[in-house]
mmCIF file of C-alpha atoms in Angstrom:
data_model
loop_
_atom_site.group_PDB
_atom_site.id
_atom_site.type_symbol
_atom_site.label_atom_id
_atom_site.label_comp_id
_atom_site.label_asym_id
_atom_site.label_seq_id
_atom_site.Cartn_x
_atom_site.Cartn_y
_atom_site.Cartn_z
ATOM 1 C CA MET S 1 -9.554 -113.989 2.012
ATOM 2 C CA ASN S 2 -10.070 -114.198 5.774
ATOM 3 C CA LEU S 3 -13.238 -116.503 5.299
ATOM 4 C CA GLY S 4 -11.244 -118.937 3.427
ATOM 5 C CA SER S 5 -8.434 -118.894 6.238
ATOM 6 C CA VAL S 6 -11.489 -119.341 8.800
ATOM 7 C CA TYR S 7 -13.327 -121.850 6.967
ATOM 8 C CA GLY S 8 -9.852 -123.980 6.364
ATOM 9 C CA LYS S 9 -8.851 -123.942 10.365
ATOM 10 C CA ARG S 10 -12.436 -124.640 11.459
ATOM 11 C CA ILE S 11 -12.536 -127.685 13.615
ATOM 12 C CA TYR S 12 -16.116 -127.649 14.159
ATOM 13 C CA GLY S 13 -18.316 -129.709 11.431
ATOM 14 C CA ASP S 14 -17.148 -131.737 8.333
ATOM 15 C CA GLN S 15 -13.442 -131.137 7.853
ATOM 16 C CA ILE S 16 -13.903 -131.949 4.311
ATOM 17 C CA GLU S 17 -16.892 -129.452 3.626
ATOM 18 C CA ASN S 18 -14.920 -126.588 5.781
ATOM 19 C CA LEU S 19 -12.274 -127.244 3.263
ATOM 20 C CA GLU S 20 -14.354 -126.747 0.386
ATOM 21 C CA LYS S 21 -15.938 -123.456 1.558
ATOM 22 C CA ALA S 22 -12.182 -122.622 2.122
ATOM 23 C CA LEU S 23 -11.038 -122.917 -1.334
ATOM 24 C CA SER S 24 -14.672 -121.723 -2.560
ATOM 25 C CA ALA S 25 -13.687 -118.318 -0.407
ATOM 26 C CA TYR S 26 -10.342 -117.997 -2.093
ATOM 27 C CA GLN S 27 -11.849 -118.521 -5.567
ATOM 28 C CA ASP S 28 -14.187 -115.442 -4.890
ATOM 29 C CA ALA S 29 -11.368 -113.631 -3.363
ATOM 30 C CA LEU S 30 -9.508 -114.070 -6.857
ATOM 31 C CA LYS S 31 -12.053 -111.939 -8.094
ATOM 32 C CA VAL S 32 -11.050 -108.810 -6.250
ATOM 33 C CA TYR S 33 -7.791 -109.768 -6.312
ATOM 34 C CA SER S 34 -6.289 -109.714 -9.637
ATOM 35 C CA TYR S 35 -2.784 -110.400 -10.614
ATOM 36 C CA GLU S 36 -1.766 -107.091 -12.312
ATOM 37 C CA GLU S 37 -3.389 -104.488 -9.329
ATOM 38 C CA PHE S 38 -2.806 -106.787 -6.413
ATOM 39 C CA PRO S 39 -0.117 -109.224 -6.966
ATOM 40 C CA LEU S 40 1.177 -109.790 -3.265
ATOM 41 C CA GLU S 41 -2.578 -110.905 -2.255
ATOM 42 C CA TRP S 42 -3.047 -112.538 -5.442
ATOM 43 C CA GLU S 43 -0.171 -114.911 -4.293
ATOM 44 C CA GLU S 44 -1.019 -115.163 -1.106
ATOM 45 C CA VAL S 45 -4.553 -116.357 -1.981
ATOM 46 C CA GLN S 46 -2.686 -119.212 -4.569
ATOM 47 C CA ASN S 47 -0.218 -120.081 -1.685
ATOM 48 C CA ASN S 48 -3.799 -120.726 0.601
ATOM 49 C CA ARG S 49 -5.491 -122.339 -1.893
ATOM 50 C CA VAL S 50 -2.511 -124.543 -2.671
ATOM 51 C CA SER S 51 -2.222 -125.467 0.992
ATOM 52 C CA PHE S 52 -5.599 -126.057 1.856
ATOM 53 C CA TYR S 53 -6.318 -128.294 -1.314
ATOM 54 C CA ILE S 54 -3.631 -130.421 -0.043
ATOM 55 C CA LYS S 55 -4.997 -130.418 3.186
ATOM 56 C CA LYS S 56 -8.331 -131.548 1.857
ATOM 57 C CA LEU S 57 -6.544 -134.392 -0.265
ATOM 58 C CA ASP S 58 -4.954 -135.976 2.640
ATOM 59 C CA TYR S 59 -8.263 -135.903 4.798
ATOM 60 C CA LYS S 60 -9.767 -137.874 1.735
ATOM 61 C CA ASN S 61 -6.911 -140.482 1.912
#
């Protein structure tokens, strides 16, 4: 989950690529944080995914 946050806030390199890496890292985090076992962490990952997905759409437009 931390890796997704770092990529999402990274200022170096291509911003779209960084956001895609962030989204991928969050997707990987969901393999660990299941809703049943870690509901708060699962929710945090989902919120971050949505935030960075919206940010990615803003950069494309």
